[in-house]
Coordinates of C-alpha atoms in Angstrom, one line a residue:
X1 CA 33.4 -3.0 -19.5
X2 CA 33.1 -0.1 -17.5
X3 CA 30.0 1.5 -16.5
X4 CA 30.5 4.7 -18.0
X5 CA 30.9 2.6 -21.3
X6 CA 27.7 0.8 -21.2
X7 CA 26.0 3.6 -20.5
X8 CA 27.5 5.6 -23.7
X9 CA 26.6 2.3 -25.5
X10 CA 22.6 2.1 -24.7
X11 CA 20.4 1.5 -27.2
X12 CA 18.1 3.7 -28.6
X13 CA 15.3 0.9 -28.3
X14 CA 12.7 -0.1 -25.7
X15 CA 13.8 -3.1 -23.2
X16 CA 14.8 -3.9 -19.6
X17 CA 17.5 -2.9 -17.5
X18 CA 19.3 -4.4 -14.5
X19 CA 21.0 -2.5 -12.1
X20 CA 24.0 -4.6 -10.5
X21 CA 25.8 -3.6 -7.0
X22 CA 29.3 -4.5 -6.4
X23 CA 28.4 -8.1 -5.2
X24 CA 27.2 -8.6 -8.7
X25 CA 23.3 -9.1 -7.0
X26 CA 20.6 -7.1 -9.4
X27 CA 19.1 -4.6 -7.1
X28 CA 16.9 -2.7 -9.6
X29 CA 14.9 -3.9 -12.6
X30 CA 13.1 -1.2 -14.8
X31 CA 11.4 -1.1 -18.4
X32 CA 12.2 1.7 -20.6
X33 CA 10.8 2.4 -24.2
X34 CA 13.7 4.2 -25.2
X35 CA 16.6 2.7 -22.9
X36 CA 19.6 5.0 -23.8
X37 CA 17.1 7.9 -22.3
X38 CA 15.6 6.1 -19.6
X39 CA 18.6 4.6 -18.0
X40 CA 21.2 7.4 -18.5
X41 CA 18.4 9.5 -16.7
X42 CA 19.4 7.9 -13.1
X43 CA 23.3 9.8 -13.3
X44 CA 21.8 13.1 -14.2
X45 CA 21.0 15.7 -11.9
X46 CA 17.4 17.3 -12.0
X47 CA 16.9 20.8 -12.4
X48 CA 16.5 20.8 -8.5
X49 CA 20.4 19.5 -8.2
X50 CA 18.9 16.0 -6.9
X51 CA 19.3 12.5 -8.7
X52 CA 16.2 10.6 -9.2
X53 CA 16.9 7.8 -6.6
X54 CA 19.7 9.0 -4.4
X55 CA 20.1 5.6 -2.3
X56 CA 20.0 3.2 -5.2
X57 CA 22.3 5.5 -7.4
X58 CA 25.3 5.2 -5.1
X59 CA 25.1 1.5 -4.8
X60 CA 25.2 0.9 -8.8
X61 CA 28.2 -0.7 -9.5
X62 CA 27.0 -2.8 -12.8
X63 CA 24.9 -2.5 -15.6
X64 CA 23.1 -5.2 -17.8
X65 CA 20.4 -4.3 -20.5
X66 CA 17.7 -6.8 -22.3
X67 CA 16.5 -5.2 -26.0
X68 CA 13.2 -6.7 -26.7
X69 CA 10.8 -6.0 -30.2
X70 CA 7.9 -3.8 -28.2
X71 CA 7.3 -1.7 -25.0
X72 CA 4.5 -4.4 -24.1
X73 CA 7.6 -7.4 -24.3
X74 CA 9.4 -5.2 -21.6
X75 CA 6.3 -4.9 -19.3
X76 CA 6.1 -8.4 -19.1
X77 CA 9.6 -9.0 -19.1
X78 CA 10.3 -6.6 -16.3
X79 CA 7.5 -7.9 -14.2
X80 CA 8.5 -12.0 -14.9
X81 CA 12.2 -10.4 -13.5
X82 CA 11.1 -8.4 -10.5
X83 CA 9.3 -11.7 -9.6
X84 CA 12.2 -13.8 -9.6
X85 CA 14.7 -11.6 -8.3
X86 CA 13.0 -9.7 -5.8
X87 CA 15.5 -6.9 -6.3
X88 CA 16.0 -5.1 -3.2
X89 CA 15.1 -1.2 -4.4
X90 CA 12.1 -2.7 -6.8
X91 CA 7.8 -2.1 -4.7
X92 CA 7.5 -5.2 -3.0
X93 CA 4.6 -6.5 -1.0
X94 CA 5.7 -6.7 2.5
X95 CA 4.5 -9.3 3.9
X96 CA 6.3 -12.6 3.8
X97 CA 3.4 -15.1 4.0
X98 CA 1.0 -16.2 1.1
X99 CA -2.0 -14.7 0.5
X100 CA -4.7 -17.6 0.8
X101 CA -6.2 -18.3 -3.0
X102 CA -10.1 -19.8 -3.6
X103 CA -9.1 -22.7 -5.6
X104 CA -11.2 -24.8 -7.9
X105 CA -9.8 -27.8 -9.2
X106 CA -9.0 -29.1 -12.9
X107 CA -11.9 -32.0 -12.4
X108 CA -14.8 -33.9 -13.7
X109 CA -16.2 -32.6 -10.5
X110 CA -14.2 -29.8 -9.4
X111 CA -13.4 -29.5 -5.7
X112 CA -13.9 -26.0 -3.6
X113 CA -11.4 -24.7 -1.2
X114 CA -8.7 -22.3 0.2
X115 CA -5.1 -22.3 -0.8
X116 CA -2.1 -20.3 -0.5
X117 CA 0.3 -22.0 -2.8
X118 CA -0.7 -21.7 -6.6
X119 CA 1.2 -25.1 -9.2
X120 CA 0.8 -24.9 -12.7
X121 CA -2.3 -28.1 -12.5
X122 CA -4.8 -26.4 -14.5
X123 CA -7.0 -25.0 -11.6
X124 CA -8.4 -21.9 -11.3
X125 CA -7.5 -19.4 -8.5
X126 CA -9.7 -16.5 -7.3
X127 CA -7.9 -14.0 -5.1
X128 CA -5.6 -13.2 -3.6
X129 CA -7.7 -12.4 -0.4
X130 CA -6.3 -10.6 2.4
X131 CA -8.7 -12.0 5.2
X132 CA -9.0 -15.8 5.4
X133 CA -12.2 -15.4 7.8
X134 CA -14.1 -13.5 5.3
X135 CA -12.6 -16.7 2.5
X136 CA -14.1 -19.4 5.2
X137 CA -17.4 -17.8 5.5
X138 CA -18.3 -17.3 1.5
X139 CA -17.3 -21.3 1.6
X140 CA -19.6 -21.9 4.7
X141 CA -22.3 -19.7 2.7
X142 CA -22.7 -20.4 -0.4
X143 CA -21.0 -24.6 -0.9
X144 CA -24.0 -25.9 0.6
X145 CA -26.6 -23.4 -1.4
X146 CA -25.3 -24.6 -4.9
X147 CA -24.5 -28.1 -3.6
X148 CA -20.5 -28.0 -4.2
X149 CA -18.9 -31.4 -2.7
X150 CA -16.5 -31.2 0.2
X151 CA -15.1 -34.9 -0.5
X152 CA -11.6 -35.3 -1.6
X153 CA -12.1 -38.0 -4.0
X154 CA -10.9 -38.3 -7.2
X155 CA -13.9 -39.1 -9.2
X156 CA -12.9 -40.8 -13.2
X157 CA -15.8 -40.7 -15.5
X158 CA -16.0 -44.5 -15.5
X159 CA -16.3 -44.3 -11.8
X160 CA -19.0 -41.8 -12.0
X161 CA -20.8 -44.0 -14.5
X162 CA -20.8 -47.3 -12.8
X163 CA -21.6 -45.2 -9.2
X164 CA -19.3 -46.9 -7.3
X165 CA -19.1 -44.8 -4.4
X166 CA -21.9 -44.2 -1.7
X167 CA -22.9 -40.5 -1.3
X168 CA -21.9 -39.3 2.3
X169 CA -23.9 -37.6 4.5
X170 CA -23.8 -34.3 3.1
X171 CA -26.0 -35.7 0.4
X172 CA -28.5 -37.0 2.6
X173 CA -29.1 -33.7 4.4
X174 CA -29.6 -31.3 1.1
X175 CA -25.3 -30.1 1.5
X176 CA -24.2 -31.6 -1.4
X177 CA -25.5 -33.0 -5.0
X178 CA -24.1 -36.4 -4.9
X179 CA -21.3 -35.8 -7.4
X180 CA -18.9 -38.9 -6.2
X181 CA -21.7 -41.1 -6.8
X182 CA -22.7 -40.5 -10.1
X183 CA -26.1 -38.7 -9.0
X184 CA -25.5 -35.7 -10.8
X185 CA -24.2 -35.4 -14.6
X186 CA -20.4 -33.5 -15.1
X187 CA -22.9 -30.2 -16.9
X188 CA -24.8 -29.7 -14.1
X189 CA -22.4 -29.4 -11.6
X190 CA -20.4 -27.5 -13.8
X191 CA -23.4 -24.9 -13.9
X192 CA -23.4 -25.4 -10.1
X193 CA -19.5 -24.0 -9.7
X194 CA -20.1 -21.3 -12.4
X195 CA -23.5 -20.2 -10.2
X196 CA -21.0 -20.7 -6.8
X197 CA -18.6 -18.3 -8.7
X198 CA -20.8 -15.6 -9.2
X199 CA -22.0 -15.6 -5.4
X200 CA -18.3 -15.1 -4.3
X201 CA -18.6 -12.2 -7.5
X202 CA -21.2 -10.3 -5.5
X203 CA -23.2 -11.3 -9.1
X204 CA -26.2 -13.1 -7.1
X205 CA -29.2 -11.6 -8.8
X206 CA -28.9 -15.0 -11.0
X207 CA -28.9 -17.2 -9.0
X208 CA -31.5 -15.7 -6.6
X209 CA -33.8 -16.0 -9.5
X210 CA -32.5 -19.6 -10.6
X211 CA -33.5 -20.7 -6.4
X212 CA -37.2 -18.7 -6.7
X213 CA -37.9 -20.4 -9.9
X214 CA -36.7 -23.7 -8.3
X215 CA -39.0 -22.5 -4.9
X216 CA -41.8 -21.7 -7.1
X217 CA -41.8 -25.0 -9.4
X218 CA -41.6 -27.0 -5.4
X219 CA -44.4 -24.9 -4.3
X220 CA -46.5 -25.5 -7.6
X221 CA -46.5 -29.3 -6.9
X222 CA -46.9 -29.1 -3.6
X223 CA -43.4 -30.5 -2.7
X224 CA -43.7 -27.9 0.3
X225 CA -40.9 -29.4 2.2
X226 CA -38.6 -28.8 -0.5
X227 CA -39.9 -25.1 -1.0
X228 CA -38.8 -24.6 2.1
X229 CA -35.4 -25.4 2.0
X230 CA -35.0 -23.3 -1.5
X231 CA -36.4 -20.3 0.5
X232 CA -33.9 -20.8 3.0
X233 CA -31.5 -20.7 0.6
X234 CA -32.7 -17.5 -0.8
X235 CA -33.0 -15.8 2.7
X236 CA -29.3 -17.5 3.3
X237 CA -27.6 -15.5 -0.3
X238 CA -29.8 -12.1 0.4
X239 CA -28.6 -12.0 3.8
X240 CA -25.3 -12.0 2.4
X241 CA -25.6 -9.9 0.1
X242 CA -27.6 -6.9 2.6
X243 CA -24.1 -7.3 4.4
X244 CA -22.5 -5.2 1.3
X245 CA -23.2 -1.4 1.2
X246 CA -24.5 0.0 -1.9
X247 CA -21.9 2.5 -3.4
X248 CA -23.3 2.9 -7.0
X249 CA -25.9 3.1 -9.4
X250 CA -24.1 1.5 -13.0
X251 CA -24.4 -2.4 -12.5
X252 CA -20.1 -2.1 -14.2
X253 CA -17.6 -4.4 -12.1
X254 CA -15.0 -2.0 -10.7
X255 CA -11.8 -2.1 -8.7
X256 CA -10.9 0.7 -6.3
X257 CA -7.9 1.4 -5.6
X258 CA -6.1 3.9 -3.5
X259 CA -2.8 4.2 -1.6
X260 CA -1.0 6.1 1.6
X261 CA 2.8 5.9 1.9
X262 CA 5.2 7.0 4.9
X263 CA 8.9 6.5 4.6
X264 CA 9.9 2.8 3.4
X265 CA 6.2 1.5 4.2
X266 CA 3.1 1.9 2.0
X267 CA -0.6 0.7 1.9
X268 CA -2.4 -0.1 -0.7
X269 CA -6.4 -0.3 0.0
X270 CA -8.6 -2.3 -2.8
X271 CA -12.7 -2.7 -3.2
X272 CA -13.7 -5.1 -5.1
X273 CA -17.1 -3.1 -6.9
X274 CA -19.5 -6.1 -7.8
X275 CA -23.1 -5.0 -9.2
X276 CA -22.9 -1.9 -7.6
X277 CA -21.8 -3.2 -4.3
X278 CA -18.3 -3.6 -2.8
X279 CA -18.4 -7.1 -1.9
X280 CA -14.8 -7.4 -0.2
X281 CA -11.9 -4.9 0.6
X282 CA -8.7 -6.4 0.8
X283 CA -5.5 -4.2 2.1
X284 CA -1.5 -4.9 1.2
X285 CA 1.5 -3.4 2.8
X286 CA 4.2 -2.6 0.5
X287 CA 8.3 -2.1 1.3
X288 CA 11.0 -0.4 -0.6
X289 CA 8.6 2.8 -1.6
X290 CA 10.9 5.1 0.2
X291 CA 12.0 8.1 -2.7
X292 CA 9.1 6.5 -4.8
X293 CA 6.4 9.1 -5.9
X294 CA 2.7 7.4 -5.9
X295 CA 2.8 7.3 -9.1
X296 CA 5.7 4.5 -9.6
X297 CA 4.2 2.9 -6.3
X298 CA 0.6 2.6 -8.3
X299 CA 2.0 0.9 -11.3
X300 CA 4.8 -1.5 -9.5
X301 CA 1.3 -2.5 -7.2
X302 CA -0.9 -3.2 -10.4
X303 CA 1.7 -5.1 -12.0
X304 CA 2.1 -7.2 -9.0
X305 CA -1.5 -8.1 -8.0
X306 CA -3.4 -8.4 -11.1
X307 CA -0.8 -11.0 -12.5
X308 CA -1.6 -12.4 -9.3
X309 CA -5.6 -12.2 -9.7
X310 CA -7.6 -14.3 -12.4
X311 CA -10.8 -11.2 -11.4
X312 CA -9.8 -8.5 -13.1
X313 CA -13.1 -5.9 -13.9
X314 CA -14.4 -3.9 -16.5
X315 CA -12.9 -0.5 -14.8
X316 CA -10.5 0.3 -12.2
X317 CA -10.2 3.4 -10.6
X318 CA -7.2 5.0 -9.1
X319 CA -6.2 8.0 -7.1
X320 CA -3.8 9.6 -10.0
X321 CA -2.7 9.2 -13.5
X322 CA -0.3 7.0 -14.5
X323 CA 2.7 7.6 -17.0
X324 CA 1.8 4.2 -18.4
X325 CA -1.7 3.9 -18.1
X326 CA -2.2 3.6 -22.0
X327 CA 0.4 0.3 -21.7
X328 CA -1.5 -0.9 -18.7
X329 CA -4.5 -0.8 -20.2
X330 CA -3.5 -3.3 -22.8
X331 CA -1.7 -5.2 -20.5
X332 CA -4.5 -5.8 -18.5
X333 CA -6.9 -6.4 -21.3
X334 CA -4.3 -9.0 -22.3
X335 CA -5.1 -10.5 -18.7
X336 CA -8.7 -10.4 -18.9
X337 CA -9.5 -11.2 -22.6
X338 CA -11.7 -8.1 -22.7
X339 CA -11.2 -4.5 -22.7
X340 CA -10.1 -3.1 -19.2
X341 CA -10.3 0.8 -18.4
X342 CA -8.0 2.9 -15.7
X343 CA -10.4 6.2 -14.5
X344 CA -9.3 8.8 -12.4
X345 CA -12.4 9.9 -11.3
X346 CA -12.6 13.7 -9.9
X347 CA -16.3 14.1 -8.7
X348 CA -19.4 12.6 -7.7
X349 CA -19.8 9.0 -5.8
X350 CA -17.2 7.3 -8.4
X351 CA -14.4 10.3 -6.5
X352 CA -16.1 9.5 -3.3
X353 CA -15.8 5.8 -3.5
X354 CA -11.9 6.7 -4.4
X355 CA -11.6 8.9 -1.2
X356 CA -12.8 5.9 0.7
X357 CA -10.4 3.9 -0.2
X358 CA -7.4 6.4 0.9
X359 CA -9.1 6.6 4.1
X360 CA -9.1 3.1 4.4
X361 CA -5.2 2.9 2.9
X362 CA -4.2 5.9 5.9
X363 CA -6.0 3.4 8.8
X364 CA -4.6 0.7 7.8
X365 CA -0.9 2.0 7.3
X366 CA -1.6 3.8 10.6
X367 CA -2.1 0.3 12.5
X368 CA 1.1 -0.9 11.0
X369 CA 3.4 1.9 12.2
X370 CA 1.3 1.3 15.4
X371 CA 2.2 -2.6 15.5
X372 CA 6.2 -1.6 14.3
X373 CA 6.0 1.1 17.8
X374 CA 4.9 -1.4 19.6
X375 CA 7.7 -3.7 18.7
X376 CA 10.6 -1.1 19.2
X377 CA 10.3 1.8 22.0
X378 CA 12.4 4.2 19.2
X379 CA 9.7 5.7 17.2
X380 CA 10.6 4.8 13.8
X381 CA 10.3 8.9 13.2
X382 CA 13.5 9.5 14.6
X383 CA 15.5 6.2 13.2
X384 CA 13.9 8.6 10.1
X385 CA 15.2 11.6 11.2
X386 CA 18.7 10.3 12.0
X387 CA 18.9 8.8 8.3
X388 CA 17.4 12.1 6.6
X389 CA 19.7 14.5 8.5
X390 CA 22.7 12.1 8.6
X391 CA 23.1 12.6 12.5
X392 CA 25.3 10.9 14.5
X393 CA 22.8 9.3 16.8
X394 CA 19.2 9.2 17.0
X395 CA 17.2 12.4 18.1
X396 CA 15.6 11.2 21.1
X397 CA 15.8 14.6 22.7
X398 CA 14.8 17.4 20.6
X399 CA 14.3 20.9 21.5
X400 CA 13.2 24.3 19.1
X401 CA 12.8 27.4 19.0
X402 CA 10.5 30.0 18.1
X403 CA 10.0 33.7 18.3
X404 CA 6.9 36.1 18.3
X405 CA 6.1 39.7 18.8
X406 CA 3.5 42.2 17.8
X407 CA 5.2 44.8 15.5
X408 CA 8.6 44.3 17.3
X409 CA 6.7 44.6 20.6
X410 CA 6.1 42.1 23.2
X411 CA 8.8 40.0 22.0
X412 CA 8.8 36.2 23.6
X413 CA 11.0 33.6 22.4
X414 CA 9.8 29.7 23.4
X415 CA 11.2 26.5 23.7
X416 CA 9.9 23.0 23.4
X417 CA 11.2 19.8 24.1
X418 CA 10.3 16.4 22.8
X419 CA 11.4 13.3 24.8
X420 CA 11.3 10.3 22.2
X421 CA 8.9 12.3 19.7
X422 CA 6.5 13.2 22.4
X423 CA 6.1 16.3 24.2
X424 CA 8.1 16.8 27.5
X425 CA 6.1 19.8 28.9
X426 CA 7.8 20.0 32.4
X427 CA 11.3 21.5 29.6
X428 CA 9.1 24.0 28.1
X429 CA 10.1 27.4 28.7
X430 CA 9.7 31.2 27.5
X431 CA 12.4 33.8 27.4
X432 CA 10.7 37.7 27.4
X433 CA 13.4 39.4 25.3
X434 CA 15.5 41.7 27.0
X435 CA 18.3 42.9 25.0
X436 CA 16.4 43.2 21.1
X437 CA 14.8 46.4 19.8
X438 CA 12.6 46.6 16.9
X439 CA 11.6 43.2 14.9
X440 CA 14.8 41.5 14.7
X441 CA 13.5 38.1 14.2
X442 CA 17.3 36.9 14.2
X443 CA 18.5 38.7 16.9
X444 CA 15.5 37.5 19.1
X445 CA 16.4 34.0 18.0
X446 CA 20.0 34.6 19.4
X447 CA 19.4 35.7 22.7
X448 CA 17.2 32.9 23.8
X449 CA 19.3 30.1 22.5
X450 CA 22.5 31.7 24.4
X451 CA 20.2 32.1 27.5
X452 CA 19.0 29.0 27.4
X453 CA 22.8 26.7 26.7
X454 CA 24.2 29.4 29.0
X455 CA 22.0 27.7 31.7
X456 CA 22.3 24.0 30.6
X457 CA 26.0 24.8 30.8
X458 CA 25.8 26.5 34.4
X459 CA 23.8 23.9 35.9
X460 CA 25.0 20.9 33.9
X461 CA 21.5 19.8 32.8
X462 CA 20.7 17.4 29.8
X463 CA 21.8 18.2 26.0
X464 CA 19.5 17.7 23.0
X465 CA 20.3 14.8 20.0
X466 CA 19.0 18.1 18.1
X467 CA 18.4 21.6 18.6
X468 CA 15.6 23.4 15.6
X469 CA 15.2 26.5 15.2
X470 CA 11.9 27.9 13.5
X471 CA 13.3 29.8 10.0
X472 CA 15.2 29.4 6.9
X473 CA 19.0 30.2 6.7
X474 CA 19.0 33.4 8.4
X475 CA 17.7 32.2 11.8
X476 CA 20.1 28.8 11.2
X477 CA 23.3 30.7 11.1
X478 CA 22.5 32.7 14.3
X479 CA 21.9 29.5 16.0
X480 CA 25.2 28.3 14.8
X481 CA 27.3 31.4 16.0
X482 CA 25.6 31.2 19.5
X483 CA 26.9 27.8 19.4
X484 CA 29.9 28.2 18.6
X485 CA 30.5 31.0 21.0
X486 CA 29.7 28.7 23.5
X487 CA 31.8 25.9 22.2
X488 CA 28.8 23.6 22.1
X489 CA 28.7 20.4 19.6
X490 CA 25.2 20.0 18.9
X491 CA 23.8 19.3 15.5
X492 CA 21.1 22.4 14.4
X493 CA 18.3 22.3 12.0
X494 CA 16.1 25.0 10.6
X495 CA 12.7 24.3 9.2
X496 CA 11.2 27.2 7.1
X497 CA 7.7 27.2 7.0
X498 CA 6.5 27.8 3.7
X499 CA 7.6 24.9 1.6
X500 CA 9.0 23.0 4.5
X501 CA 12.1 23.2 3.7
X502 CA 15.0 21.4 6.0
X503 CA 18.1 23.5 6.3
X504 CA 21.7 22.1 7.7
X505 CA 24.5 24.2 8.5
X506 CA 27.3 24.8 5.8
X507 CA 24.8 24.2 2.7
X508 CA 22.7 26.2 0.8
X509 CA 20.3 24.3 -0.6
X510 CA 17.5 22.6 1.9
X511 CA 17.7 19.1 2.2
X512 CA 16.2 16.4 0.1
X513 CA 13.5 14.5 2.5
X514 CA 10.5 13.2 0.8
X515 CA 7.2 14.8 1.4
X516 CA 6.1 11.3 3.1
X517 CA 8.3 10.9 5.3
X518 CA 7.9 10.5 8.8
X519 CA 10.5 12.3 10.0
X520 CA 9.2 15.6 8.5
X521 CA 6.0 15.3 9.7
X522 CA 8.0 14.7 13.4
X523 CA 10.0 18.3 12.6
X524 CA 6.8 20.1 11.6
X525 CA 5.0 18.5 14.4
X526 CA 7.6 20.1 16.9
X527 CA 8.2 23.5 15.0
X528 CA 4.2 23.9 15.3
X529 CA 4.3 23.0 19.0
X530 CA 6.7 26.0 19.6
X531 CA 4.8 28.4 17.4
X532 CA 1.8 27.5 19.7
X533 CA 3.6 27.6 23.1
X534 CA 4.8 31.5 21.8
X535 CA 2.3 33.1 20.7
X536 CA -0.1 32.0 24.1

């Protein structure tokens, strides 16, 4: 069936869709609660002339649909499908390795320890955790407070009973409570995970007061050796804990989350709000975001980490509403087994903590455009450029143009030049206008660009990837006749400043570049360098 045909014959009913491309591999998976709507939606144009996803439209080549009974069945559907197929155009997290896991095994005596791969064996997982170091030293704190066994013996009840191994040495120096031998019963230790839980939780007020009581009852019998070591302990879980910054006042378990995008890349920052106290902050870098507003980014992130997460809190605060919060919300509480609440707070600490968390997200993305720089000499701004302006190389060398004057007096037109998307101030250059009179912004514009390819020309000196002029269409089409007149092939952009909008010669309408992308934050970056460089 053709794809015309499918989509004439959607459903009007909530389920999942598959987008197919001509190799038959699904590059798209989406949930709709109406599918005939939602899917037909992709092959209409907006009010602003623009399909919704320009790149994945074009490589749709096949179409499959899945009806299911409720909106919740596709949420869950979508996200079991996203997992398996990793469809290229779906928010992915970026990074190919596996984030490390606490793990605590399915045991009479449960083990302790880090893991990055997660079977179906009836443990518990607590993560994922972005920073392994900060995972080793919680296990280095807190095993030895609450005496969790390091041993990788598996311990049967009739073992346990009949004692029949030795305790190591970690027994003998206070470490560990004995649990391979039989010295301590399957509930206690059991009470000793549940208290080593709610260390790694940031919830230590408990079991502070469980170790003074213990202190208290050693000091009361004069057992002041063993005092001791519980006051150790104590100092050893509040010195932890003073290593957290206080951010609130409610005692609520909260998630913040917030995000920064540029281009294809995205970061999404997370503190984990325990008792009032962000007790971790873990960061993940996401791919295929590019054309994605922050809204769909939020939602494909949540979906994907807290089906990953067994800690899910009470409230979680993001940066912006979500078209699905309501459906969230139950999904989550689904998760949890108790209610779960998305906020978007707007003042006070609860906004500040959220504004923390963007700063965090923009740092963070920041050092991975830094570490992709590093890799490739071509700022990824330009390979951006090239692919948003469909030029036919990449912009290395870019020069614009700008004019200023005082009433129509004092005219100057500058160039600047940009040398692999830094400055090259030795090419700067200003042109007094000679020939314009009165406030003929185009005119101006005319004059310096023939002055200046009049000389490149002359004295055979190097040609821009792309020449910019500062304006809308007006100052564009000047540029182009100049151009022409000389019979120079150069590509020309203008960039208008009020909504920064891109123009191209031979179309009306400005180009469609995201907002986030990197290479209009490179063409304002130069049109604001030639505004500067004229007007001094």
């Amino acid at each position: 069936m053709k794809l015309s045909d499918k989509l004439a014959s959607l459903p009007p009913s909530p389920g999942v869709y598959l987008f197919k491309d001509k190799e038959g591999q699904i590059i798209y998976v989406g949930k709709a609660k109406v599918l005939r709507h939602r899917v037909r939606s992709y092959f209409q144009k907006s009010d602003d002339g623009r399909y919704q996803y320009s790149r994945l439209v074009r490589a749709i080549t096949d179409l499959e649909v899945i009806v299911t009974d409720s909106e919740m069945e596709a949420f869950v559907l979508e996200n079991n499908l996203i997992k398996q197929n990793q469809p290229r155009y779906n928010v992915d997290l970026r990074d190919d390795k596996t984030y490390p896991y606490l793990k605590v095994t399915d045991e009479l005596y449960p083990r302790v320890f880090i893991t990055r791969q997660k079977p179906e064996d009836g443990s518990k997982y607590y993560g994922p955790y972005t920073d392994v170091k900060v995972l080793r030293d919680l296990l280095r704190t807190f095993k030895s407070v609450v005496k969790i066994r390091n041993c990788n013996r598996a311990v049967t009840p009739e073992e346990a009973a009949r004692k029949k191994y030795r305790p190591c040495l970690n027994f003998f120096i206070g470490r560990c409570a004995g649990a391979c031998a039989g010295l301590i019963t399957p509930e206690e230790y059991d009470l000793n995970i549940r208290r080593f839980l709610d260390l790694v939780q940031g919830k230590d007020e408990e079991v502070i007061e469980y170790l003074r009581t213990e202190m208290q009852k050693a000091s009361e019998e004069t057992r002041y050796e063993d005092a001791a070591v519980w006051r150790d302990k104590i100092l050893k879980v509040e010195h932890f804990g003073w290593r957290q910054k206080v951010e609130t006042t409610d005692p609520i378990d909260r998630d913040v989350i917030a995000l920064a995008q540029e281009d294809d890349d995205a970061c999404a920052a997370l503190f984990q709000v325990r008792r009032g106290r962000i007790i971790g902050r873990s960061h993940f870098y996401l791919k295929n975001v590019f054309e994605k507003t922050q809204e769909e980014i939020l939602e494909a992130f949540l979906k994907e980490y807290y089906a990953l997460t067994a800690s899910i809190p009470e409230e979680i605060f993001l940066p912006c509403e979500l078209e699905d919060s309501v459906l969230l919300e139950e999904w989550l509480s689904q998760q949890r087994g108790r209610k779960v609440h998305l906020d978007v707070p707007k003042i006070g600490e609860k906004a500040r903590l959220v504004r923390l968390a963007a700063r965090n997200a923009e740092l963070l993305l920041g050092e991975l455009k830094l570490q992709k720089s590093k890799k490739d000499f071509i700022a990824h701004s330009l390979k951006s450029l090239q692919r948003d302006l469909g030029l036919p190389k990449i912009p290395r060398r870019i020069e614009c143009f700008d004019v200023s004057n005082i009433q129509g007096k004092e005219a100057v037109a500058s160039l600047v030049c940009f040398q692999d998307a830094k400055p090259l101030k030795s090419q700067y250059r200003r042109f007094k206008i000679k020939t314009v009179e009165g406030a003929d912004d185009f005119a101006m514009m005319a004059e310096a660009i023939r002055r200046h390819y009049n000389r490149v020309l002359r004295e055979k000196l190097p040609r821009p990837d792309l020449i910019m002029v500062d304006g809308g269409k007006g100052q564009l089409n000047r540029a182009v006749e100049v151009l022409r007149d000389l019979e120079l092939d150069l590509p020309v952009a203008g960039l208008a400043k009020r909504l920064e909008e891109v123009f191209l010669p031979g179309t009306s309408d400005p180009q469609n570049i995201p907002r986030n992308s990197s290479a209009l934050k490179l063409l304002a970056q130069v049109r604001d360098e030639a505004h500067r460089f004229a007007v001094t």
